[in-house]
mmCIF file of C-alpha atoms in Angstrom:
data_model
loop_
_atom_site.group_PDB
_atom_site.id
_atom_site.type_symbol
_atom_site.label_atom_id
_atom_site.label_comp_id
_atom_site.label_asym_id
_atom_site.label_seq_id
_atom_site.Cartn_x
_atom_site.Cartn_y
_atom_site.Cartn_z
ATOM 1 C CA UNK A 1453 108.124 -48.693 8.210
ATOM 2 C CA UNK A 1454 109.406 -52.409 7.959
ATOM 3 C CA UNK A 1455 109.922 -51.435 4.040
ATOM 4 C CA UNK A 1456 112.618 -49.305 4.856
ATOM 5 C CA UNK A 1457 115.828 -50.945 3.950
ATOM 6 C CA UNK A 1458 119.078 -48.968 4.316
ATOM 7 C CA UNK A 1459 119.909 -47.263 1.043
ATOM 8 C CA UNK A 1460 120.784 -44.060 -0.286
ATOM 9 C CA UNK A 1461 117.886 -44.165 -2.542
ATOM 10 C CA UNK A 1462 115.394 -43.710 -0.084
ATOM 11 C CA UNK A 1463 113.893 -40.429 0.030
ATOM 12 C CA UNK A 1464 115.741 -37.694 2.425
ATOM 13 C CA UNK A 1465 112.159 -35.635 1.813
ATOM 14 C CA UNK A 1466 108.711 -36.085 1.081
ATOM 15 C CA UNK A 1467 108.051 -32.445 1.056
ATOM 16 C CA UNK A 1468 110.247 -29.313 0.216
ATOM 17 C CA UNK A 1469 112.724 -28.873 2.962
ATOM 18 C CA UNK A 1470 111.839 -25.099 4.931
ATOM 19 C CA UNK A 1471 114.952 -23.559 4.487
ATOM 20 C CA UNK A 1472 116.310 -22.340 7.993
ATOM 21 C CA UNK A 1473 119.595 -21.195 10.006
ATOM 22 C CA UNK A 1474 118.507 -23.365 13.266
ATOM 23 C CA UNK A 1475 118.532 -26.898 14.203
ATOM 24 C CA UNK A 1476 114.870 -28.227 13.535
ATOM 25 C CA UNK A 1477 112.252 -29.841 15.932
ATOM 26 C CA UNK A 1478 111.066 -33.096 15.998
ATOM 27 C CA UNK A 1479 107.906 -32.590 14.396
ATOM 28 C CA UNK A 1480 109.834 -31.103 11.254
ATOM 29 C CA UNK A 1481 112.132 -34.380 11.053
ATOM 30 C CA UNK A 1482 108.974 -36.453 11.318
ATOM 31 C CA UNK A 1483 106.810 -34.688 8.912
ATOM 32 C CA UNK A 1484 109.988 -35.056 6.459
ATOM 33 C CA UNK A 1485 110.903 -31.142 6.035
ATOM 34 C CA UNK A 1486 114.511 -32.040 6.858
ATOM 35 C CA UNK A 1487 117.560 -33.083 4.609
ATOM 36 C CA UNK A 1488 120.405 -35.095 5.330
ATOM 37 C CA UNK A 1489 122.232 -35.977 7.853
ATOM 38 C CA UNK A 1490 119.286 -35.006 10.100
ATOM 39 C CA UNK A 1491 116.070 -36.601 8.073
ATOM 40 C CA UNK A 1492 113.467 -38.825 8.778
ATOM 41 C CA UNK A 1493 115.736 -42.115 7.306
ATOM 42 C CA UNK A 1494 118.505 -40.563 9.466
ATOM 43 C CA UNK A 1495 116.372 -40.501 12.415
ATOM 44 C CA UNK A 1496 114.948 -43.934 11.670
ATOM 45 C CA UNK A 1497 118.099 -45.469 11.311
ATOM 46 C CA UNK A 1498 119.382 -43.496 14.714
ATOM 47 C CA UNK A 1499 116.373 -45.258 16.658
ATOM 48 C CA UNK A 1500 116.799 -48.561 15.673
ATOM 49 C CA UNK A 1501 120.956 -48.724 15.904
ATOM 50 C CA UNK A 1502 121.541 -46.689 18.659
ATOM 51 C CA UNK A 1503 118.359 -45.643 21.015
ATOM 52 C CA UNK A 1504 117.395 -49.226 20.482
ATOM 53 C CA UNK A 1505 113.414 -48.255 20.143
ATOM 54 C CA UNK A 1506 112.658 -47.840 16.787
ATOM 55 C CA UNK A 1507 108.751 -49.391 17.756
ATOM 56 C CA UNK A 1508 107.977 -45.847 18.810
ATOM 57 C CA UNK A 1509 109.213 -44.159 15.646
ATOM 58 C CA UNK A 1510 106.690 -46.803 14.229
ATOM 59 C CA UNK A 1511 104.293 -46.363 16.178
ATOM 60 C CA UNK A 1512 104.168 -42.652 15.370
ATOM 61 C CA UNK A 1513 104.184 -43.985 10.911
ATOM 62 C CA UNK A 1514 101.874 -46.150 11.105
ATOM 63 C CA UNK A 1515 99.181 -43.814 13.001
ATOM 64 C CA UNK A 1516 100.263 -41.014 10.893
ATOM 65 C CA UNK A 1517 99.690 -42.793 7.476
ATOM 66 C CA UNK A 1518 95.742 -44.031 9.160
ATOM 67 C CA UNK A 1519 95.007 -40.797 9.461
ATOM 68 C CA UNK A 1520 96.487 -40.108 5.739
ATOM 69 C CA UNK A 1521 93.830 -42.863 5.086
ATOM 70 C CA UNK A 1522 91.122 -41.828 6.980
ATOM 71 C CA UNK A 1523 91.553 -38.211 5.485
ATOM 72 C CA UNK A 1524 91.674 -39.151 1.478
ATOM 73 C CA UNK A 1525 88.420 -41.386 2.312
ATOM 74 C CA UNK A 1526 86.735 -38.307 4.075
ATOM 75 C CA UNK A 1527 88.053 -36.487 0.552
ATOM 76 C CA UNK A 1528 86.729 -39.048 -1.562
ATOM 77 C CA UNK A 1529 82.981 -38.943 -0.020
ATOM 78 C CA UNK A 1530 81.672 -36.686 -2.301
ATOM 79 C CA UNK A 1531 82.976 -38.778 -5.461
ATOM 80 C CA UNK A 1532 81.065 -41.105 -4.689
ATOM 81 C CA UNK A 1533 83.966 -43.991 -4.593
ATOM 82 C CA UNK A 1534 83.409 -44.096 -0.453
ATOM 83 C CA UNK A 1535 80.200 -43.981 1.417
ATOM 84 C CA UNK A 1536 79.228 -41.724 4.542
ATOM 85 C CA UNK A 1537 80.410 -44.891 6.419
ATOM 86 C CA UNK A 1538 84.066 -44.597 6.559
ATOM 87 C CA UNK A 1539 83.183 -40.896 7.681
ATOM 88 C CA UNK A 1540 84.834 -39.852 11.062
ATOM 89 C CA UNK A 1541 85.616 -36.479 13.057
ATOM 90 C CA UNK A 1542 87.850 -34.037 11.394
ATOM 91 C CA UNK A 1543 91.610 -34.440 11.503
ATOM 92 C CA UNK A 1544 94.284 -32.269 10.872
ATOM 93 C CA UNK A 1545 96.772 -33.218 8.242
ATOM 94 C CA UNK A 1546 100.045 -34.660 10.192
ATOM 95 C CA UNK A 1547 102.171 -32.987 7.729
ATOM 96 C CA UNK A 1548 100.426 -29.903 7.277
ATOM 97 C CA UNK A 1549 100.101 -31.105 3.261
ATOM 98 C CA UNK A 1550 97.425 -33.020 1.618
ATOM 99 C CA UNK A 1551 100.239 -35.822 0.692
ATOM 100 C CA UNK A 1552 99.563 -39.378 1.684
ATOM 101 C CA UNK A 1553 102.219 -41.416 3.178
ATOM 102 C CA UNK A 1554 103.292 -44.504 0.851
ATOM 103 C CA UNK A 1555 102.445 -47.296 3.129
ATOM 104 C CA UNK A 1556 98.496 -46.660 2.006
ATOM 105 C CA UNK A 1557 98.954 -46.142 -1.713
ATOM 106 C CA UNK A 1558 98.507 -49.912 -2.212
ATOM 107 C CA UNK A 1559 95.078 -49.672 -0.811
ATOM 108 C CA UNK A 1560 94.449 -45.595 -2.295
ATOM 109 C CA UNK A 1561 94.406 -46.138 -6.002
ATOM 110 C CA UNK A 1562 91.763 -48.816 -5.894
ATOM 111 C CA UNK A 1563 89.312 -46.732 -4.791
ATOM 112 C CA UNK A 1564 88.397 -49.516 -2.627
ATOM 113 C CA UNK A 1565 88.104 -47.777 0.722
ATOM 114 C CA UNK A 1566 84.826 -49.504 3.134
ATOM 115 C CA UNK A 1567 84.691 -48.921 6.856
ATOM 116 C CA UNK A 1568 86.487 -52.493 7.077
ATOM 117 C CA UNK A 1569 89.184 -51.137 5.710
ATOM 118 C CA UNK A 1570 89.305 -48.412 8.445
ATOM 119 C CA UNK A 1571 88.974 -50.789 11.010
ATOM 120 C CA UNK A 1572 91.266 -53.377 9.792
ATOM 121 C CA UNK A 1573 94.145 -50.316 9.598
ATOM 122 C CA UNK A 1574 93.130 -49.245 13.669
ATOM 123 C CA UNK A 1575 92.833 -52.939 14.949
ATOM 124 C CA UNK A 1576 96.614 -53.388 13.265
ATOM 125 C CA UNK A 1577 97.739 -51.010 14.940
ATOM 126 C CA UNK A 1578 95.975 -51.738 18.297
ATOM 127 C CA UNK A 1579 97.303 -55.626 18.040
ATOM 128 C CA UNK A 1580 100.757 -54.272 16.511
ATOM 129 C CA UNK A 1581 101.731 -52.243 18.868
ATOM 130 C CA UNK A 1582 99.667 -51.593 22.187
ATOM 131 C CA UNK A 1583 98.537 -54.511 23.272
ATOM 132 C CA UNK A 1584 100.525 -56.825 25.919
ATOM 133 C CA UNK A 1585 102.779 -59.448 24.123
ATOM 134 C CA UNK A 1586 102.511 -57.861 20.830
ATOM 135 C CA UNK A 1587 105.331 -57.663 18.024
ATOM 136 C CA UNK A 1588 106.177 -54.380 18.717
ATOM 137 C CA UNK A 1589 105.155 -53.612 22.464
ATOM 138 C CA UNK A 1590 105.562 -49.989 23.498
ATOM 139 C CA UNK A 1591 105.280 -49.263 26.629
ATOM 140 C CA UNK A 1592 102.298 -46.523 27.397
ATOM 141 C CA UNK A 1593 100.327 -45.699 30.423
ATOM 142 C CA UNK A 1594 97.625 -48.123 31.125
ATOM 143 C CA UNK A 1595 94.956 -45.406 31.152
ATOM 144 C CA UNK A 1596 96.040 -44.453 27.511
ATOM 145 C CA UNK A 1597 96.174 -48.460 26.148
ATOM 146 C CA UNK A 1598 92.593 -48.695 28.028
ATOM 147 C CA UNK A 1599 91.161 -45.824 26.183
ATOM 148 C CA UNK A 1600 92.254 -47.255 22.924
ATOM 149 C CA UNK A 1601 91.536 -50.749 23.620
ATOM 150 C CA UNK A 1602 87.836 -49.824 24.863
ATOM 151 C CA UNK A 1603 87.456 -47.338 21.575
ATOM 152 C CA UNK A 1604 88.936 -49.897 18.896
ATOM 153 C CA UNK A 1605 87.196 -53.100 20.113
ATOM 154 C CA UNK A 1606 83.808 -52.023 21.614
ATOM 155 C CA UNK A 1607 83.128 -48.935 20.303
ATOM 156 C CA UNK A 1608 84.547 -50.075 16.699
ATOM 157 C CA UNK A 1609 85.721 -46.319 16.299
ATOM 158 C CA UNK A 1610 88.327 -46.330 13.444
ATOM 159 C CA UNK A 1611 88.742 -42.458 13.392
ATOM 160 C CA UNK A 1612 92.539 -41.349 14.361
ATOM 161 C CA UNK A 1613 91.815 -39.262 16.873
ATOM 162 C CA UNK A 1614 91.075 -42.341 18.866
ATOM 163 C CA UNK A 1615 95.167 -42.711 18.687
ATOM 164 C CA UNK A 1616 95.728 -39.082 19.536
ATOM 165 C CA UNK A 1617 96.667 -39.299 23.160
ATOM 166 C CA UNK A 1618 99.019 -42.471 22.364
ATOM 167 C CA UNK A 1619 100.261 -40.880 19.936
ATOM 168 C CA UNK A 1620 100.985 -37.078 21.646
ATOM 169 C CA UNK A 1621 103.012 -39.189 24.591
ATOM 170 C CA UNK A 1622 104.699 -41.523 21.976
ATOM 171 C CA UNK A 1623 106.220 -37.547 20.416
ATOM 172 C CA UNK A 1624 106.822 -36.530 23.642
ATOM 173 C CA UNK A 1625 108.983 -39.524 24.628
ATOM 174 C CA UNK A 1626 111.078 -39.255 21.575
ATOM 175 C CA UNK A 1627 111.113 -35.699 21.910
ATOM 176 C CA UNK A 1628 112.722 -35.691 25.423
ATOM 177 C CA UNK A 1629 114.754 -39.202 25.146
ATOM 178 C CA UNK A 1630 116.017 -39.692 21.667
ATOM 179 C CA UNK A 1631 115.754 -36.255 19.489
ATOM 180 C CA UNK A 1632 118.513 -34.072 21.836
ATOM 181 C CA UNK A 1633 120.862 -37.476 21.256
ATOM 182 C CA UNK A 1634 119.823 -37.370 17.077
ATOM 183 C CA UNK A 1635 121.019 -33.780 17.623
ATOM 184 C CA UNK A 1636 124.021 -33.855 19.224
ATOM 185 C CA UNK A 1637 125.386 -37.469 16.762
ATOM 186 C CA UNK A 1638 124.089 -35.623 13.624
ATOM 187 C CA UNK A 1639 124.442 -31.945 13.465
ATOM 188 C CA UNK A 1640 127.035 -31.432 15.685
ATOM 189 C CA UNK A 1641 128.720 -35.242 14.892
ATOM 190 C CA UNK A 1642 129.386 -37.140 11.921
ATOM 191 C CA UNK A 1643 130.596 -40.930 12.748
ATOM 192 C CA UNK A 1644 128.833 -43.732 14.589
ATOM 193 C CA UNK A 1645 129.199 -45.017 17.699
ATOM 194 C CA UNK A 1646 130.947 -48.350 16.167
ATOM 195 C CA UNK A 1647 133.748 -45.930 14.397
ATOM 196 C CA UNK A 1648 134.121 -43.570 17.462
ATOM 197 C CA UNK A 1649 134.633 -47.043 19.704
ATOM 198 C CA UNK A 1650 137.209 -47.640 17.525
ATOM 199 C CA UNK A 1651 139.215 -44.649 17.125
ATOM 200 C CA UNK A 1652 140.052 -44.215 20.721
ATOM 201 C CA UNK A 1653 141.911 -48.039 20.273
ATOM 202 C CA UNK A 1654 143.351 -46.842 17.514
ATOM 203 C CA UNK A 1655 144.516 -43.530 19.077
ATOM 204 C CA UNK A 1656 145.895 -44.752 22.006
ATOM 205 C CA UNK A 1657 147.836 -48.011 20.225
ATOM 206 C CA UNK A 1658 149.170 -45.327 18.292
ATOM 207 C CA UNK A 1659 149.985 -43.132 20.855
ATOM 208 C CA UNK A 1660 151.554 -46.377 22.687
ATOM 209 C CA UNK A 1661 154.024 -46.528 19.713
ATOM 210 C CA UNK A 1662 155.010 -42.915 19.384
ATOM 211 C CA UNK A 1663 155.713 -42.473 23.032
ATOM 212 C CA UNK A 1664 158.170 -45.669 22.475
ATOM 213 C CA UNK A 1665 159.201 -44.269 19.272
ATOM 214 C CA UNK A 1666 160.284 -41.585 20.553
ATOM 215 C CA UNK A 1667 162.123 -42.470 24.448
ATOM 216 C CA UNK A 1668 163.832 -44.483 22.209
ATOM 217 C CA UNK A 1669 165.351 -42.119 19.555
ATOM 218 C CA UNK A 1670 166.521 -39.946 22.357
ATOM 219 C CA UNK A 1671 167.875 -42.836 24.274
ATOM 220 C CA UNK A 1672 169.867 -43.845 20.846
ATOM 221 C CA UNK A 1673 170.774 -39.909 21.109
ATOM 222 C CA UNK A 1674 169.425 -39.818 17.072
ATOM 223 C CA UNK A 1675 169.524 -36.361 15.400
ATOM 224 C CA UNK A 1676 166.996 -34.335 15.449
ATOM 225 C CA UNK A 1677 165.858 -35.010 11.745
ATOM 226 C CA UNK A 1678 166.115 -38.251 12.172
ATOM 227 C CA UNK A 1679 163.002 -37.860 15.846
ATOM 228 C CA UNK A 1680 160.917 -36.008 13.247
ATOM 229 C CA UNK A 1681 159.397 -39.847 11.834
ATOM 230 C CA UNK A 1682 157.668 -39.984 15.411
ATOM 231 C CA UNK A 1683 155.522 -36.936 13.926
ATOM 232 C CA UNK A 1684 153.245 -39.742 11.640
ATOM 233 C CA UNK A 1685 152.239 -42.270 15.229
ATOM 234 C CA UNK A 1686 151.952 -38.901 17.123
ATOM 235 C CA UNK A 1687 149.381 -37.604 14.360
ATOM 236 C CA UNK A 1688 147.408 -40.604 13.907
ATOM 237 C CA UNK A 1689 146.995 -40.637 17.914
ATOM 238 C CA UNK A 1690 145.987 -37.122 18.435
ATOM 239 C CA UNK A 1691 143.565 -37.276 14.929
ATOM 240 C CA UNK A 1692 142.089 -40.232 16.486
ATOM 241 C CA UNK A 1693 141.313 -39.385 19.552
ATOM 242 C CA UNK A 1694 139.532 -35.778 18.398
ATOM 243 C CA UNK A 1695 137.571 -37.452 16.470
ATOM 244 C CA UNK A 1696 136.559 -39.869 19.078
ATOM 245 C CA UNK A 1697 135.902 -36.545 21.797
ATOM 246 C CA UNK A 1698 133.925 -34.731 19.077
ATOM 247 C CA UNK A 1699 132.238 -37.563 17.827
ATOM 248 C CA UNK A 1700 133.747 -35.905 14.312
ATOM 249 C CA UNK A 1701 135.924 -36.698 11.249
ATOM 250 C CA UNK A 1702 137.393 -33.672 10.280
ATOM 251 C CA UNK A 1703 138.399 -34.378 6.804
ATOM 252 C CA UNK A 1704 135.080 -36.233 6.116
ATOM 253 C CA UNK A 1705 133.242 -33.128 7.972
ATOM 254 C CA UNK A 1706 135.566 -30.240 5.682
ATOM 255 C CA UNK A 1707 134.090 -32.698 2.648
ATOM 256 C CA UNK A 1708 130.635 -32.500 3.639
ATOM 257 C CA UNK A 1709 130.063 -36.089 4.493
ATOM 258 C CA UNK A 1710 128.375 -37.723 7.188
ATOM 259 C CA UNK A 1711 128.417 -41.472 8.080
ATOM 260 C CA UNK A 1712 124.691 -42.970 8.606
ATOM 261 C CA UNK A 1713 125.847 -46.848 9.083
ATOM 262 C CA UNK A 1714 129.351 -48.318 9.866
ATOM 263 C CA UNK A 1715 132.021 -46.439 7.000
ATOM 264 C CA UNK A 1716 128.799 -45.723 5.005
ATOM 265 C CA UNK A 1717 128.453 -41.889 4.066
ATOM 266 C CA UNK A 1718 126.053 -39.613 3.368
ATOM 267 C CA UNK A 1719 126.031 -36.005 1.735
ATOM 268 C CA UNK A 1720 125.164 -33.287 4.046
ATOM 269 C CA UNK A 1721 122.698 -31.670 1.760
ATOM 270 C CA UNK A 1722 121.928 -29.359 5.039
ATOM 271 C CA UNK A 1723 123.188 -25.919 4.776
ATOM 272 C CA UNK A 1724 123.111 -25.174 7.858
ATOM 273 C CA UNK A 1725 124.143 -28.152 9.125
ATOM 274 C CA UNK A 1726 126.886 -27.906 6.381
ATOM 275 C CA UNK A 1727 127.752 -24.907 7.936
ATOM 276 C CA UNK A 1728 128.303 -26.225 11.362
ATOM 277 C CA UNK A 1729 130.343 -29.043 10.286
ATOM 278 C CA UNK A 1730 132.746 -26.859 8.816
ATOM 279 C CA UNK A 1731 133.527 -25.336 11.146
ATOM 280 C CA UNK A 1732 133.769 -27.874 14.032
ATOM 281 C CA UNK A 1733 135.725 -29.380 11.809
ATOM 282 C CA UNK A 1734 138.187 -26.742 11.105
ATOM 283 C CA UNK A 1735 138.972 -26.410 14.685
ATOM 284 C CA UNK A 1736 139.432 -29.887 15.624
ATOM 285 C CA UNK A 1737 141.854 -29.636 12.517
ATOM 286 C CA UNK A 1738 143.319 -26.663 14.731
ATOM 287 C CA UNK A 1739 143.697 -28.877 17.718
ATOM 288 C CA UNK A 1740 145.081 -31.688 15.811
ATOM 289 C CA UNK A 1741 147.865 -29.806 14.597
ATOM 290 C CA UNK A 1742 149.303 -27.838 17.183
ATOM 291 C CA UNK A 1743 148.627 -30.802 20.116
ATOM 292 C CA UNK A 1744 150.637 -32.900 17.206
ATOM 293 C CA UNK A 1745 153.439 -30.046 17.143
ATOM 294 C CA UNK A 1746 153.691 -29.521 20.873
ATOM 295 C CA UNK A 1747 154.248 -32.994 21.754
ATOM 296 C CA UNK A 1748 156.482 -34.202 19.289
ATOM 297 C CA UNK A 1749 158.851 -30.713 19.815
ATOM 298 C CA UNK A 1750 158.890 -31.752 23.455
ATOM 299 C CA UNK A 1751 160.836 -34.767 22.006
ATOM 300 C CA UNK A 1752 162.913 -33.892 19.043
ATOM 301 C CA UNK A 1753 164.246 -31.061 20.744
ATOM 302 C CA UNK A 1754 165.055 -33.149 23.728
ATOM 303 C CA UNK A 1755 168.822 -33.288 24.567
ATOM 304 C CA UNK A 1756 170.238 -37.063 24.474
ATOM 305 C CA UNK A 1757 171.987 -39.062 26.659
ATOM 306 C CA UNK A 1758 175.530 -37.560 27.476
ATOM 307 C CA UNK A 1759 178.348 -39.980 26.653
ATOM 308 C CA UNK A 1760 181.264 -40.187 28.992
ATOM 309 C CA UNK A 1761 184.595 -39.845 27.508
#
């Protein structure tokens, strides 16, 4: 995954998204069966800017696309363009499709597919990832690094299901720490964390302003038409900070937008999701507007100072 650079041209789906009216599961997100705002690139960019452990999520690739490797050699044997050598146990296809993940088309089309090759892909990720010091350290239970260490090294096994325990607590982890968080920013949210920081300054600067807006209009005993300009700080206060509680632009949600990087958007091509945005959305709307009308009434309607004759 160190390919992936943040752009709207990366693919949202490697597979036909499974239509649904739910939220989907981890494993669907990973084995790209999801559409925006809640897709694999989503959840990529989610680890690595927010949970701050995007080595897992790569962790998880790069064993998926050996076994994509390991399987197409296995499919190959009886071509004749691999020998019985690069031969392991059965797998079972991490997508549930007989696709293979990008990252090994470089090596695929060439045929050239030996038992090093196999080896070289499992000691990568061994050194890569599991092993103390290395560039992308994950931290796994001894007995589990041991296992794979022991199998990689002195066994020379090559076959993915010498990852499959690593890998089982690497979903797990991700499952239980970082997919409810995806979740709740995604489908239920649409802005980052850097624009939600900075709503609630702009909401209550503004909300600074229309408070002294308006003491002061009624201290200058203006007319009522004349209090109704404190409606515009009052708005921009109360927008800002719903947005900041629900994590959600309303506007941008009623659009069907949802922002992936800092006041960078993406289409929600989710129905469902498209669905629940709406309608968040609507009612934050809701919220907006009458919170806006109650508290500036509370003030234009307010009697003025009474002048002494």
């Amino acid at each position: 995954m160190d390919d992936i650079e943040l752009s709207s041209d990366y693919p949202s789906s490697a597979t036909e998204a499974i239509p649904r009216n739910r939220l989907p599961n981890l494993f669907e997100v990973l084995s790209r069966r999801t559409i925006a705002p809640i897709d694999l690139f989503s959840f990529y960019i989610y680890m690595r800017d927010q949970q701050r452990s995007v080595e897992y999520l790569d962790f998880w690739l790069d064993v998926a696309q050996h076994l994509s490797l390991c399987r197409f050699a296995r499919s190959m044997r009886s071509s004749g363009l691999v020998d019985e050598a690069v031969t392991g146990p059965s797998a079972t296809p991490v997508n549930g499709h007989d696709e293979v993940s990008s990252p090994a088309k470089d090596i695929l089309p060439t045929g050239n597919i030996t038992r090093a090759n196999l080896q070289a892909s499992a000691e990568k990720i061994l050194y890569t990832y599991l092993l103390p010091g290395s560039e992308k350290e994950i931290v796994l239970p001894q007995a589990i690094v041991k296992e794979v260490l022991a199998g990689v090294e002195e066994q020379q096994r090559h076959d993915p299901e010498i990852f499959d325990d690593a890998k089982d607590y690497v979903f797990y982890a991700m499952e239980r720490d970082a997919f409810p968080g995806f979740l709740q920013a995604k489908a239920f949210g649409n802005l980052t964390p850097v624009n939600v920081a900075l709503r609630v300054v702009v909401g209550l600067v503004s909300l600074f302003g229309g408070l002294w807006a308006a003491f002061t209009l009624v201290f200058l005993n203006y007319s009522r038409l004349g209090r109704c300009w404190i409606i515009l700080p009052f708005l921009v206060a109360v927008y800002c900070l719903v947005s900041h509680s629900y994590m959600l632009d309303p506007i941008v949600g009623i659009f069907g937008f949802s922002e992936y990087t800092f006041m960078r958007f993406v289409r929600i091509r989710d129905p469902f999701i498209r669905s629940l945005t709406v309608r968040r959305s609507t009612f934050a709307v809701g919220i907006i507007l009458l919170s806006t009308l109650a508290g500036c009434a509370v003030f234009i309607f307010a009697p003025g100072p009474t002048r002494n004759k």
